[in-house]
RNA sequence: GCGGGCGUGGUGUAGCUGGUAUCACGUAGCCCUGCCACGGCUAAGACCCGGGUUCGAAUCCCGGCGCCCGCACCA
């Protein structure tokens, strides 16, 4: 196959953008490295992402471990969700997912049975291969997470994280506190995720180790809103609904029409569109696809993928924006025994009369001895009955203890309740950085009228901001050019000094890696200290003073909103 | 993981009816060059890995790895 992907990857390797890892050992599919230019590009993409989510949205940016103990991923459902049982046909060697076979052949809902039961079912029922009718044998687990272990001897089972999100959920209480207990609260994390894909064959699109940028927006499901909603609501997007209807509308209108099921969801779809376009994704090759009902994870209310069109891979998911409801917090709360909740103010404060029974310890202590503790607890929890002048306290299953009323102080307090607890819901925009980076490469890949290829990166994304050349490699041009180069460095702008080959070749080399500007020192520089500033896309030059040229480049290569 | 095809400098290729490798672009150095991959000279750089057959393997055979297509898997 010879397409734009090959062409881009050839340049990517030659110029140090991205290429297969472990090359001298023959390579290993699913692993790619970023070279010096690609790493700069990736960092610049992440910088813009941070401008959107950390600076603009005010998300709390955190960084949690890649290695995650078993319990956490068990609680989150990943241990089960990422473990498939495969069965194999004895005759034709086809592989099937056991749960799919059980569902199709026996009409049993596989989500309702355990793994052991599934093995039992496979043993008992003489299931046949759907394609050739052969016997299905050798059921075994396929786990898509990378296993590892922590420590020596009594090791703790662990995995490399399949997503960064779980690191956020388990720290909810700390973060909620840091955020002064205010919702909505966005928490962002940028990092690597790992998936032991069976056979990744889509180059840089399906990686076993990949970069992601995720946000978990915790919110009160009764207040599904965003303070900047009005600013985003007119963002127009192309969508493909779960009923396969293609249409174009603003996110505000899609929300009103009930197509996007949630205001926050609509907001982040709009924001994602703006971000992807800002990064250099072609708006005409971008759409948002709603997950079909059967495609939704059982905890998700609604889920939309941002998909970009790529020549080789077709419509490709680059961002997933899901409403995960309260699933994860509830799961981690159950497993850890730690309450993960937020508080909301009641609209009308409730007045309640609360009866509190305070034990008189000087009487109850000697009377109950070691039973004081359980009695105290039961009184607090209301597990008692008042019978005449006695209190019957229920401790444990059947055990009851009678104590005289005189041994306690009964207080009736009127309380005004202002807040109530709830488990926050989560909207999760999750970005695949590597896929976005490739999308930026492909969508900014351009051939000029002479057939020369280059990347039309947005100036703030470009790895190198400016090339600085002497018109010929001779004094005093070289010294002046080197001086200008150093002035850029001092400004913190990545510049590239080049005096080799012809001036045309140098422009071409800079074009190829998407450098937006080139400054050339020529004969006229000696007379009036002006230089030419060349624009990559138009190849037009403007002449200006050196000071202005530096300012000109700096202004245009620094990211700014709007 | 199964079936089919493929694997030659950084890239694209020729050679593949056994005798250490063609060409172009690119890269490095020098000369030339006062604005868009100019030209000249020079240099470096490859047979995916392992085993077998053979006096001799890029070439033939086997295995591995990788890539591509289909199935499966994944989202």
mmCIF file of C-alpha atoms in Angstrom, chain A residues 15 37 40 44 457-470 480-499 503 506-521 531-536 540-542 544-558:
data_model
loop_
_atom_site.group_PDB
_atom_site.id
_atom_site.type_symbol
_atom_site.label_atom_id
_atom_site.label_comp_id
_atom_site.label_asym_id
_atom_site.label_seq_id
_atom_site.Cartn_x
_atom_site.Cartn_y
_atom_site.Cartn_z
ATOM 1 C CA UNK A 15 13.250 14.012 10.245
ATOM 2 C CA UNK A 37 11.054 16.900 16.431
ATOM 3 C CA UNK A 40 8.618 18.910 20.642
ATOM 4 C CA UNK A 44 3.371 21.673 22.100
ATOM 5 C CA UNK A 457 1.504 23.320 11.504
ATOM 6 C CA UNK A 458 -0.113 26.120 13.429
ATOM 7 C CA UNK A 459 2.812 28.350 14.479
ATOM 8 C CA UNK A 460 2.272 27.629 18.198
ATOM 9 C CA UNK A 461 2.385 23.874 17.486
ATOM 10 C CA UNK A 462 5.467 23.936 15.266
ATOM 11 C CA UNK A 463 8.472 22.183 16.823
ATOM 12 C CA UNK A 464 10.927 24.810 15.576
ATOM 13 C CA UNK A 465 9.604 28.349 15.413
ATOM 14 C CA UNK A 466 12.098 30.053 13.159
ATOM 15 C CA UNK A 467 15.033 29.295 10.893
ATOM 16 C CA UNK A 468 17.829 31.847 10.814
ATOM 17 C CA UNK A 469 20.105 31.913 7.765
ATOM 18 C CA UNK A 470 22.904 33.973 6.265
ATOM 19 C CA UNK A 480 24.983 38.536 12.113
ATOM 20 C CA UNK A 481 22.730 35.518 11.590
ATOM 21 C CA UNK A 482 24.240 33.677 14.563
ATOM 22 C CA UNK A 483 23.616 36.765 16.631
ATOM 23 C CA UNK A 484 19.959 36.834 15.670
ATOM 24 C CA UNK A 485 19.734 33.138 16.456
ATOM 25 C CA UNK A 486 21.094 33.802 19.945
ATOM 26 C CA UNK A 487 18.598 36.575 20.514
ATOM 27 C CA UNK A 488 15.774 34.133 19.846
ATOM 28 C CA UNK A 489 17.302 31.648 22.256
ATOM 29 C CA UNK A 490 17.422 34.328 24.938
ATOM 30 C CA UNK A 491 13.736 35.002 24.317
ATOM 31 C CA UNK A 492 13.072 31.331 24.922
ATOM 32 C CA UNK A 493 12.116 30.695 21.318
ATOM 33 C CA UNK A 494 13.366 27.574 19.615
ATOM 34 C CA UNK A 495 15.297 28.698 16.520
ATOM 35 C CA UNK A 496 17.502 26.824 14.079
ATOM 36 C CA UNK A 497 20.637 28.281 12.539
ATOM 37 C CA UNK A 498 21.561 26.845 9.151
ATOM 38 C CA UNK A 499 24.261 27.943 6.725
ATOM 39 C CA UNK A 503 19.202 29.089 0.556
ATOM 40 C CA UNK A 506 17.442 25.486 3.765
ATOM 41 C CA UNK A 507 13.942 26.887 3.310
ATOM 42 C CA UNK A 508 12.818 23.459 2.135
ATOM 43 C CA UNK A 509 14.303 21.718 5.158
ATOM 44 C CA UNK A 510 12.488 24.064 7.507
ATOM 45 C CA UNK A 511 9.237 23.763 5.545
ATOM 46 C CA UNK A 512 9.381 20.009 5.771
ATOM 47 C CA UNK A 513 9.174 20.011 9.573
ATOM 48 C CA UNK A 514 6.617 22.802 9.570
ATOM 49 C CA UNK A 515 8.760 25.697 10.728
ATOM 50 C CA UNK A 516 6.504 28.701 10.123
ATOM 51 C CA UNK A 517 9.117 31.441 9.632
ATOM 52 C CA UNK A 518 12.606 31.859 8.239
ATOM 53 C CA UNK A 519 14.764 34.912 8.691
ATOM 54 C CA UNK A 520 17.521 35.651 6.201
ATOM 55 C CA UNK A 521 20.439 38.018 6.617
ATOM 56 C CA UNK A 531 16.194 41.151 7.419
ATOM 57 C CA UNK A 532 13.635 39.235 5.430
ATOM 58 C CA UNK A 533 11.009 37.206 7.230
ATOM 59 C CA UNK A 534 9.638 34.425 5.065
ATOM 60 C CA UNK A 535 6.264 32.826 5.595
ATOM 61 C CA UNK A 536 6.157 29.044 5.127
ATOM 62 C CA UNK A 540 6.288 35.602 0.705
ATOM 63 C CA UNK A 541 8.893 37.714 2.411
ATOM 64 C CA UNK A 542 8.538 40.871 4.434
ATOM 65 C CA UNK A 544 11.802 44.560 8.654
ATOM 66 C CA UNK A 545 14.292 45.620 11.310
ATOM 67 C CA UNK A 546 15.871 42.799 13.305
ATOM 68 C CA UNK A 547 14.118 43.886 16.522
ATOM 69 C CA UNK A 548 10.767 43.890 14.799
ATOM 70 C CA UNK A 549 11.426 40.529 13.212
ATOM 71 C CA UNK A 550 12.080 38.949 16.576
ATOM 72 C CA UNK A 551 8.908 40.479 17.985
ATOM 73 C CA UNK A 552 6.978 39.462 14.876
ATOM 74 C CA UNK A 553 7.985 35.825 15.203
ATOM 75 C CA UNK A 554 7.494 35.745 18.943
ATOM 76 C CA UNK A 555 3.989 37.131 18.746
ATOM 77 C CA UNK A 556 2.886 34.769 16.031
ATOM 78 C CA UNK A 557 4.334 31.617 17.528
ATOM 79 C CA UNK A 558 2.967 32.095 21.037
#
